[in-house]
Amino acid sequence: MIAQHSPMSVLVLNAPFLPRFSRPQRSPAVTKSATLYFPLFLAQAAAVLLADGFAVDLCDAPADGLDLPAVLARARKLGPGLAVIDTSTPSIAADIDAAAALREAVPDVFTVLVGPHATALPEEALTRRPGAVCAVARREYDDTVLELARVLESGPPTPERLAKITGLSFVDAAGAVVHNPDRPYIEDLDRLPPVAPVYKRFLDIRQYFNPNAKPPMVTLATSRGCPFRCSFCLHPQTLTGRAARCRSIDAVLGEVAWCLDNFPGLRTIFFEDDTLTADRARCREFCAAIVRRGLAFEWSANSRADLPADVLAAMARAGCRQVCVGFESADPAALSSMKKGLGTERMLRFRAEARAAGIKVHGCFIFGFPGDTRESIEKTIDFALRLNPDTAQFYPVMVYPGTEAYEDYRARGFIEAESWRDWLTPAGLHNCVVRNETLAPAALVRLCDRARRRFYLRPSFLVRRALAAAASPGEMARTARAAKTFVRHLLRGSRV
């Protein structure tokens, strides 16, 4: 009898850091609204590895409440030959420590870091703690990780063999860091297997929450990349690229139908594209196809504040309940500095047309870009009240390695931080690490607190939210879950 070959095991890990730390989101933190993002990119890599026959364990430690000893016990049981570990800027020291601990617990494991921070600073990731991290898979990492797994399964990870894997950085035998050429972005996204079955197999969807979606919810993507040039936006500059690449509508809606059949009680699907509405013609066809197939479900998405009324109406007919929109500022100088490419009049028209279509709007506003002053920020707060989105968030600009905004602030001497951990408060909330020409970090935080209180403590807002919650069990669940921690921070203020 011929012995059967057992496939190599792969641990795909969203590592422990702080309780309920939302590492996969564009601005990672423990959030005031209890938001916790699905590990979408990790789940996609797990799906690719599973489809190729590897034995995979996807472990989302922050969602499952697992500490490092629990993760190490799970790893010892699995005995992986490869561990794929996600990274973020504020957690990078802990991410590398997790890699080191895995190598001690499973001596033969090959550790590879992925994600925005490792992509932006691969050399630092490889050399910060020698021997902890074997490699970094930069940018969009699905195929890089798959090729690496095949190399590891077929023989030892010699520098000569690793040097053939595009998109990989590693340390050679002489101790020098080697950066292989970038891997081209995947053009045919339909060749990637769906992530929803991976969610079903490894994750409890009830653990995840986004205030833009009624729980329980799942997160899917219909595309990768964004053609717009916002200088601060993390994923297009580190993971997905500046050119939008799209899955076929049939493939997306097939996955939607699978979710509706396999996740009992599912209330919302959040399409976590960089900008779902970037291609208006495709957005129209996407909505028409939902209606044509008779798929009845609520969904939300990231959108730009420049959609014409007919697209918004089509989205509403197809079940879109809410869009998340970056308005950012009312100040022309700040909008120009961030390369937003939109003005306030267009934003106001968008808001009015979304309201007319029956689509809720979550508005994002950012303070502290170069040229922003106390007066211009007060004008932005007034503009936010005039715009009157259904919900809003106010942040000092968060700059991360790998973005144009980070390089600009660093060159100007506007970053006031001693370590990457400073991007968060001790409790894990967003921390302000930047200033500009006239405003210090503490002043930006106070202005955000002021904006938040002016927006959320209006009697008209409180009445509107109470009526909306009373009208729908799903809306009640969403409001209660978000308010549980948010109200405490709103009344206390003092931090972002």
Coordinates of C-alpha atoms in Angstrom, one line a residue:
M1 CA 0.0 0.0 0.0
I2 CA 1.3 3.5 -0.9
A3 CA 1.4 5.8 2.1
Q4 CA -0.8 8.8 1.8
H5 CA 1.0 12.2 2.0
S6 CA -0.4 14.4 4.7
P7 CA -0.7 18.1 3.6
M8 CA 1.4 20.7 5.3
S9 CA -0.5 22.6 8.0
V10 CA -0.8 26.4 7.9
L11 CA -1.8 28.7 10.7
V12 CA -3.4 31.9 9.5
L13 CA -3.4 34.2 12.5
N14 CA -4.9 37.5 13.6
A15 CA -2.7 37.6 16.7
P16 CA -3.6 38.5 20.2
F17 CA -2.9 42.1 21.2
L18 CA -5.6 44.0 23.2
P19 CA -9.2 42.8 23.9
R20 CA -11.4 43.4 20.9
F21 CA -8.6 45.0 18.9
S22 CA -9.8 45.6 15.3
R23 CA -6.6 45.0 13.4
P24 CA -8.1 44.6 9.9
Q25 CA -9.7 48.0 9.6
R26 CA -8.0 50.9 7.9
S27 CA -7.4 52.7 11.2
P28 CA -6.7 49.8 13.7
A29 CA -7.8 50.3 17.3
V30 CA -10.2 49.2 20.0
T31 CA -13.1 51.4 19.0
K32 CA -15.5 53.4 21.0
S33 CA -18.4 51.9 19.0
A34 CA -17.3 48.3 19.7
T35 CA -16.5 47.8 16.0
L36 CA -14.7 44.6 15.1
Y37 CA -13.8 43.9 11.5
F38 CA -13.8 40.5 9.8
P39 CA -10.3 39.4 8.9
L40 CA -11.2 39.6 5.3
F41 CA -7.7 39.5 3.7
L42 CA -6.6 36.7 6.0
A43 CA -9.7 34.7 5.3
Q44 CA -9.1 35.1 1.6
A45 CA -5.6 33.8 2.0
A46 CA -6.9 30.9 4.0
A47 CA -9.4 30.1 1.2
V48 CA -6.6 30.1 -1.4
L49 CA -4.5 27.7 0.8
L50 CA -7.5 25.4 1.4
A51 CA -8.3 25.2 -2.3
D52 CA -4.7 24.1 -2.9
G53 CA -5.0 21.2 -0.5
F54 CA -3.2 22.6 2.6
A55 CA -4.6 21.9 6.1
V56 CA -5.5 25.4 7.4
D57 CA -6.5 26.8 10.8
L58 CA -7.7 30.4 10.7
C59 CA -7.4 31.8 14.2
D60 CA -8.9 35.3 15.0
A61 CA -7.6 35.8 18.5
P62 CA -9.1 39.2 19.2
A63 CA -12.6 38.1 18.2
D64 CA -12.4 34.8 20.1
G65 CA -10.8 36.4 23.2
L66 CA -7.7 34.2 23.0
D67 CA -4.4 35.3 24.7
L68 CA -1.0 34.2 23.4
P69 CA -0.7 31.1 25.6
A70 CA -4.0 29.9 24.1
V71 CA -2.9 30.5 20.6
L72 CA 0.4 28.7 21.2
A73 CA -1.5 25.7 22.6
R74 CA -3.6 25.7 19.4
A75 CA -0.4 25.9 17.3
R76 CA 1.3 23.1 19.1
K77 CA -1.7 20.9 18.4
L78 CA -1.8 21.9 14.7
G79 CA 2.0 21.7 14.1
P80 CA 2.1 24.2 11.2
G81 CA 4.9 24.3 8.8
L82 CA 3.9 27.9 8.0
A83 CA 2.3 30.7 10.1
V84 CA 0.8 33.7 8.3
I85 CA 0.5 36.6 10.7
D86 CA -1.3 39.9 10.1
T87 CA 0.2 43.2 11.1
S88 CA -0.8 46.8 11.9
T89 CA 1.1 49.8 12.9
P90 CA 0.2 50.1 16.6
S91 CA 0.4 46.3 17.2
I92 CA 3.6 45.6 15.2
A93 CA 5.8 44.9 18.3
A94 CA 3.2 42.4 19.6
D95 CA 2.8 40.9 16.1
I96 CA 6.6 40.2 16.0
D97 CA 6.5 38.9 19.5
A98 CA 3.7 36.5 18.5
A99 CA 5.9 35.3 15.6
A100 CA 8.8 34.7 18.0
A101 CA 6.7 32.8 20.5
L102 CA 5.4 30.6 17.7
R103 CA 8.9 29.8 16.6
E104 CA 9.7 28.8 20.2
A105 CA 6.6 26.7 20.5
V106 CA 6.8 25.0 17.1
P107 CA 10.5 25.2 16.2
D108 CA 10.1 24.2 12.5
V109 CA 7.4 26.8 11.7
F110 CA 8.2 29.4 9.1
T111 CA 6.7 32.7 10.1
V112 CA 5.6 35.3 7.4
L113 CA 4.2 38.7 8.2
V114 CA 1.5 40.2 6.0
G115 CA -0.6 43.4 6.0
P116 CA -0.1 47.1 5.8
H117 CA 2.7 47.8 8.3
A118 CA 4.9 44.9 7.3
T119 CA 4.4 45.9 3.6
A120 CA 5.4 49.5 4.3
L121 CA 8.4 48.6 6.5
P122 CA 9.5 45.0 5.7
E123 CA 13.1 45.6 6.7
E124 CA 12.2 46.8 10.2
A125 CA 9.8 43.8 10.5
L126 CA 12.5 41.4 9.6
T127 CA 15.2 42.8 11.8
R128 CA 13.5 44.2 14.9
R129 CA 13.7 40.8 16.7
P130 CA 16.2 38.6 14.8
G131 CA 15.0 35.1 14.1
A132 CA 11.4 35.8 14.9
V133 CA 10.1 36.7 11.4
C134 CA 11.3 34.5 8.5
A135 CA 9.8 36.6 5.7
V136 CA 7.4 39.3 4.8
A137 CA 4.8 38.9 2.0
R138 CA 4.2 42.4 0.7
R139 CA 1.1 44.1 -0.7
E140 CA -1.6 41.8 -2.0
Y141 CA -0.4 38.5 -0.5
D142 CA -2.7 35.7 -1.6
D143 CA -0.5 34.2 -4.3
T144 CA 2.8 35.1 -2.5
V145 CA 1.7 33.0 0.6
L146 CA 0.5 30.2 -1.6
E147 CA 3.7 30.0 -3.5
L148 CA 5.6 30.1 -0.2
A149 CA 3.6 27.3 1.2
R150 CA 4.3 25.2 -1.9
V151 CA 8.0 25.9 -1.6
L152 CA 8.0 24.9 2.1
E153 CA 6.1 21.7 1.5
S154 CA 8.5 20.6 -1.2
G155 CA 11.8 21.3 0.5
P156 CA 13.8 23.5 2.8
P157 CA 13.4 27.3 2.7
T158 CA 16.9 28.0 1.3
P159 CA 17.7 31.6 0.3
E160 CA 18.0 30.4 -3.3
R161 CA 14.4 29.0 -3.3
L162 CA 13.0 32.0 -1.4
A163 CA 14.6 34.4 -3.9
K164 CA 12.3 33.0 -6.6
I165 CA 9.1 34.1 -4.8
T166 CA 7.9 37.5 -6.1
G167 CA 6.5 39.8 -3.5
L168 CA 8.6 38.3 -0.7
S169 CA 11.2 39.9 1.6
F170 CA 13.5 37.8 3.7
V171 CA 17.0 37.6 5.3
D172 CA 19.6 35.7 3.4
A173 CA 22.4 33.6 4.8
A174 CA 24.7 36.6 5.2
G175 CA 22.2 38.4 7.3
A176 CA 21.2 40.9 4.5
V177 CA 17.6 41.7 3.8
V178 CA 16.5 40.7 0.3
H179 CA 13.4 42.3 -1.3
N180 CA 12.2 40.3 -4.3
P181 CA 10.4 42.2 -7.0
D182 CA 6.8 43.2 -6.3
R183 CA 4.2 40.7 -7.3
P184 CA 1.7 42.1 -9.9
Y185 CA -1.8 42.6 -8.6
I186 CA -4.3 39.9 -9.3
E187 CA -6.4 41.0 -12.3
D188 CA -8.8 38.1 -12.4
L189 CA -10.3 38.2 -8.9
D190 CA -12.8 35.5 -9.9
R191 CA -10.1 32.9 -9.6
L192 CA -9.9 33.5 -5.8
P193 CA -12.3 31.1 -3.9
P194 CA -15.0 32.8 -1.9
V195 CA -14.4 33.7 1.7
A196 CA -17.8 33.0 3.1
P197 CA -17.3 29.3 3.6
V198 CA -14.1 30.1 5.5
Y199 CA -16.1 32.4 7.8
K200 CA -18.6 29.6 8.3
R201 CA -15.8 27.0 9.1
F202 CA -13.6 29.1 11.4
L203 CA -15.4 32.2 12.7
D204 CA -18.4 33.1 14.8
I205 CA -20.0 35.9 12.9
R206 CA -21.8 37.1 16.0
Q207 CA -18.5 38.4 17.3
Y208 CA -18.1 40.9 14.5
F209 CA -19.7 44.3 14.4
N210 CA -19.8 47.5 12.3
P211 CA -22.1 50.3 13.2
N212 CA -22.9 50.7 9.5
A213 CA -24.6 47.3 9.5
K214 CA -27.3 45.6 11.5
P215 CA -25.9 42.5 13.4
P216 CA -25.4 39.7 12.7
M217 CA -23.5 40.7 9.5
V218 CA -20.8 39.4 7.2
T219 CA -18.2 41.3 5.2
L220 CA -17.6 40.6 1.6
A221 CA -15.6 42.4 -1.2
T222 CA -16.7 42.9 -4.8
S223 CA -13.4 44.5 -5.8
R224 CA -9.9 45.6 -4.7
G225 CA -8.2 48.9 -5.2
C226 CA -9.3 52.5 -5.6
P227 CA -8.7 55.0 -8.4
F228 CA -9.0 58.0 -6.1
R229 CA -5.9 59.7 -4.7
C230 CA -6.7 60.5 -1.0
S231 CA -3.3 60.8 0.6
F232 CA -4.2 59.2 3.9
C233 CA -6.1 56.1 2.8
L234 CA -4.2 53.0 3.9
H235 CA -5.3 50.0 2.0
P236 CA -4.9 51.3 -1.6
Q237 CA -1.4 52.5 -0.8
T238 CA -0.2 49.3 1.0
L239 CA -2.4 46.4 0.0
T240 CA -4.8 46.8 -2.9
G241 CA -3.4 49.4 -5.3
R242 CA -4.6 52.5 -7.0
A243 CA -6.4 50.7 -9.9
A244 CA -9.8 49.1 -9.1
R245 CA -10.1 45.4 -10.1
C246 CA -13.5 43.8 -9.9
R247 CA -15.0 40.4 -9.4
S248 CA -17.8 39.4 -11.8
I249 CA -21.2 40.3 -10.5
D250 CA -22.3 36.7 -10.9
A251 CA -19.5 35.5 -8.6
V252 CA -20.3 38.1 -6.0
L253 CA -24.1 37.4 -6.0
G254 CA -23.4 33.7 -5.9
E255 CA -21.5 34.2 -2.7
V256 CA -24.3 36.5 -1.4
A257 CA -26.8 33.7 -2.0
W258 CA -24.6 31.2 -0.2
C259 CA -24.4 33.6 2.8
L260 CA -28.2 34.0 2.9
D261 CA -28.6 30.2 2.8
N262 CA -25.8 29.3 5.3
F263 CA -25.9 32.1 8.0
P264 CA -29.3 31.9 9.8
G265 CA -30.6 35.2 11.0
L266 CA -28.1 37.2 8.8
R267 CA -29.3 40.8 8.7
T268 CA -26.7 42.7 6.7
I269 CA -23.9 42.2 4.2
F270 CA -21.2 44.9 4.3
F271 CA -19.3 45.3 1.0
E272 CA -15.9 46.3 2.2
D273 CA -14.5 47.4 -1.2
D274 CA -12.2 50.4 -1.0
T275 CA -14.9 52.3 -2.9
L276 CA -17.8 50.1 -4.2
T277 CA -19.2 53.0 -6.2
A278 CA -16.0 54.0 -8.0
D279 CA -17.3 52.5 -11.2
R280 CA -20.8 53.9 -11.5
A281 CA -21.8 51.7 -14.5
R282 CA -20.8 48.6 -12.7
C283 CA -22.6 49.8 -9.6
R284 CA -25.8 50.2 -11.6
E285 CA -25.4 46.7 -13.1
F286 CA -24.7 45.3 -9.7
C287 CA -27.9 46.7 -8.3
A288 CA -29.9 45.6 -11.3
A289 CA -28.6 42.1 -11.0
I290 CA -29.6 41.9 -7.3
V291 CA -33.1 42.9 -8.2
R292 CA -33.2 40.6 -11.3
R293 CA -32.1 37.6 -9.2
G294 CA -34.7 38.3 -6.5
L295 CA -32.1 38.5 -3.7
A296 CA -33.7 40.2 -0.8
F297 CA -31.1 41.4 1.7
E298 CA -29.9 44.6 3.3
W299 CA -26.4 45.8 2.6
S300 CA -24.1 48.7 3.2
A301 CA -20.8 49.9 1.5
N302 CA -18.1 52.5 1.3
S303 CA -19.0 55.2 -1.1
R304 CA -17.7 58.5 -2.4
A305 CA -19.9 61.6 -2.0
D306 CA -20.2 62.2 -5.8
L307 CA -22.9 59.7 -6.8
P308 CA -25.7 60.9 -9.1
A309 CA -29.3 60.5 -7.9
D310 CA -30.1 57.7 -10.3
V311 CA -27.3 55.5 -8.9
L312 CA -28.4 56.1 -5.3
A313 CA -32.0 55.2 -6.3
A314 CA -30.8 52.0 -7.9
M315 CA -28.8 51.1 -4.8
A316 CA -31.8 51.7 -2.6
R317 CA -34.0 49.5 -4.8
A318 CA -31.4 46.7 -4.5
G319 CA -31.4 46.8 -0.7
C320 CA -28.7 49.3 0.2
R321 CA -29.5 50.6 3.6
Q322 CA -26.4 52.8 4.4
V323 CA -23.2 54.1 2.9
C324 CA -20.0 55.1 4.7
V325 CA -18.7 58.3 3.2
G326 CA -15.6 60.4 3.8
F327 CA -16.6 64.0 3.7
E328 CA -13.4 64.8 5.7
S329 CA -13.5 68.6 5.8
A330 CA -15.3 71.8 4.7
D331 CA -12.0 73.7 4.2
P332 CA -10.8 73.9 0.6
A333 CA -7.2 74.0 1.7
A334 CA -7.5 70.9 3.7
L335 CA -9.4 69.1 1.0
S336 CA -6.7 70.0 -1.5
S337 CA -4.0 68.9 0.9
M338 CA -5.5 65.4 1.2
K339 CA -6.2 65.2 -2.5
K340 CA -9.9 64.6 -1.9
G341 CA -11.1 66.0 -5.2
L342 CA -14.5 67.0 -4.0
G343 CA -16.0 70.3 -2.7
T344 CA -18.7 71.0 -0.2
E345 CA -21.5 71.9 -2.6
R346 CA -21.2 68.4 -4.2
M347 CA -21.2 66.8 -0.8
L348 CA -24.4 68.7 0.2
R349 CA -26.1 67.6 -3.0
F350 CA -25.1 64.0 -2.4
R351 CA -26.4 64.1 1.1
A352 CA -29.8 65.4 0.0
E353 CA -30.1 62.9 -2.8
A354 CA -29.1 60.0 -0.5
R355 CA -31.8 61.1 1.9
A356 CA -34.3 61.3 -0.9
A357 CA -33.4 57.8 -2.0
G358 CA -33.9 56.5 1.6
I359 CA -30.2 55.6 2.1
K360 CA -28.6 56.4 5.5
V361 CA -25.2 58.1 5.5
H362 CA -22.4 57.6 8.0
G363 CA -20.1 60.6 7.6
C364 CA -16.4 60.7 8.4
F365 CA -14.6 63.9 9.2
I366 CA -10.8 64.4 9.7
F367 CA -9.1 67.3 11.5
G368 CA -5.5 68.4 11.4
F369 CA -4.4 68.4 7.8
P370 CA -1.7 70.9 6.8
G371 CA -3.4 74.3 6.6
D372 CA -6.2 73.3 9.0
T373 CA -6.8 75.9 11.7
R374 CA -9.1 76.1 14.7
E375 CA -11.3 78.4 12.6
S376 CA -11.4 76.0 9.7
I377 CA -12.2 73.1 11.9
E378 CA -15.0 75.0 13.5
K379 CA -16.4 75.5 10.0
T380 CA -16.1 71.8 9.4
I381 CA -18.1 71.1 12.5
D382 CA -20.8 73.5 11.4
F383 CA -20.7 71.9 8.0
A384 CA -21.2 68.5 9.6
L385 CA -24.3 69.7 11.4
R386 CA -25.6 71.3 8.3
L387 CA -24.9 68.1 6.3
N388 CA -26.6 66.1 9.1
P389 CA -25.6 62.6 8.2
D390 CA -27.3 59.9 10.2
T391 CA -24.2 59.2 12.1
A392 CA -20.7 60.7 12.1
Q393 CA -17.2 60.2 13.3
F394 CA -14.6 62.9 14.0
Y395 CA -10.9 62.0 14.1
P396 CA -7.5 63.8 14.0
V397 CA -5.8 62.6 10.8
M398 CA -4.3 59.2 11.4
V399 CA -1.1 58.7 9.3
Y400 CA 0.3 55.3 8.7
P401 CA 3.6 54.1 7.2
G402 CA 3.2 53.4 3.5
T403 CA 0.9 56.4 2.8
E404 CA 1.7 59.8 1.3
A405 CA 0.2 61.5 4.3
Y406 CA 2.7 59.7 6.6
E407 CA 5.7 60.7 4.5
D408 CA 4.4 64.3 4.3
Y409 CA 3.9 64.6 8.1
R410 CA 7.3 62.9 8.8
A411 CA 9.1 65.3 6.4
R412 CA 7.5 68.3 8.1
G413 CA 8.3 67.1 11.6
F414 CA 4.6 66.9 12.4
I415 CA 4.6 63.4 14.0
E416 CA 4.9 63.4 17.8
A417 CA 5.4 59.7 18.7
E418 CA 8.2 57.7 20.3
S419 CA 7.0 54.3 19.2
W420 CA 4.4 52.7 17.0
R421 CA 2.4 51.8 20.1
D422 CA 1.8 55.5 20.6
W423 CA -0.8 55.3 17.8
L424 CA -3.1 54.0 20.5
T425 CA -3.9 55.0 24.1
P426 CA -3.0 52.5 26.8
A427 CA -6.6 51.2 26.5
G428 CA -6.3 50.8 22.8
L429 CA -8.3 53.8 21.6
H430 CA -7.1 55.9 18.7
N431 CA -4.4 58.3 19.9
C432 CA -3.4 61.6 18.2
V433 CA 0.3 61.5 17.2
V434 CA 0.2 64.5 14.7
R435 CA 0.2 68.2 14.8
N436 CA 0.1 70.8 12.0
E437 CA 1.3 74.4 11.7
T438 CA -1.0 75.7 14.4
L439 CA -2.6 72.9 16.3
A440 CA -1.0 70.5 18.7
P441 CA -2.2 66.9 19.2
A442 CA -4.1 67.8 22.4
A443 CA -5.9 70.6 20.7
L444 CA -7.0 68.3 17.8
V445 CA -8.3 65.8 20.4
R446 CA -10.3 68.5 22.1
L447 CA -11.8 69.7 18.8
C448 CA -12.8 66.1 18.0
D449 CA -14.5 65.8 21.4
R450 CA -16.3 69.1 20.9
A451 CA -17.5 68.0 17.4
R452 CA -18.7 64.6 18.7
R453 CA -20.7 66.2 21.6
R454 CA -22.2 68.9 19.3
F455 CA -23.3 66.3 16.8
Y456 CA -24.6 63.5 19.1
L457 CA -26.1 65.5 22.0
R458 CA -28.5 67.5 19.8
P459 CA -32.1 66.8 20.9
S460 CA -33.1 66.3 17.3
F461 CA -30.5 63.6 16.8
L462 CA -31.4 61.8 20.0
V463 CA -35.1 61.8 19.1
R464 CA -34.3 60.6 15.6
R465 CA -32.2 57.7 16.8
A466 CA -34.7 56.6 19.4
L467 CA -37.5 56.5 16.8
A468 CA -35.4 54.6 14.4
A469 CA -34.4 52.0 17.0
A470 CA -38.0 51.6 18.1
A471 CA -39.1 51.0 14.5
S472 CA -36.8 48.0 13.8
P473 CA -35.4 45.1 16.0
G474 CA -32.3 45.1 13.8
E475 CA -31.8 48.8 14.2
M476 CA -32.4 48.5 17.9
A477 CA -29.6 45.8 18.1
R478 CA -27.3 47.9 16.1
T479 CA -27.9 51.1 18.1
A480 CA -27.7 49.3 21.5
R481 CA -24.4 47.5 20.6
A482 CA -22.7 50.7 19.3
A483 CA -24.0 52.9 22.2
K484 CA -22.9 50.5 24.9
T485 CA -19.4 51.9 24.9
F486 CA -19.7 55.0 22.8
V487 CA -21.9 56.9 25.2
R488 CA -19.4 56.6 28.0
H489 CA -16.6 58.0 25.8
L490 CA -18.9 60.7 24.4
L491 CA -19.7 62.0 27.9
R492 CA -16.1 61.7 29.1
G493 CA -14.3 63.0 26.1
S494 CA -10.5 63.5 26.4
R495 CA -9.3 61.0 23.8
V496 CA -9.9 60.3 20.1

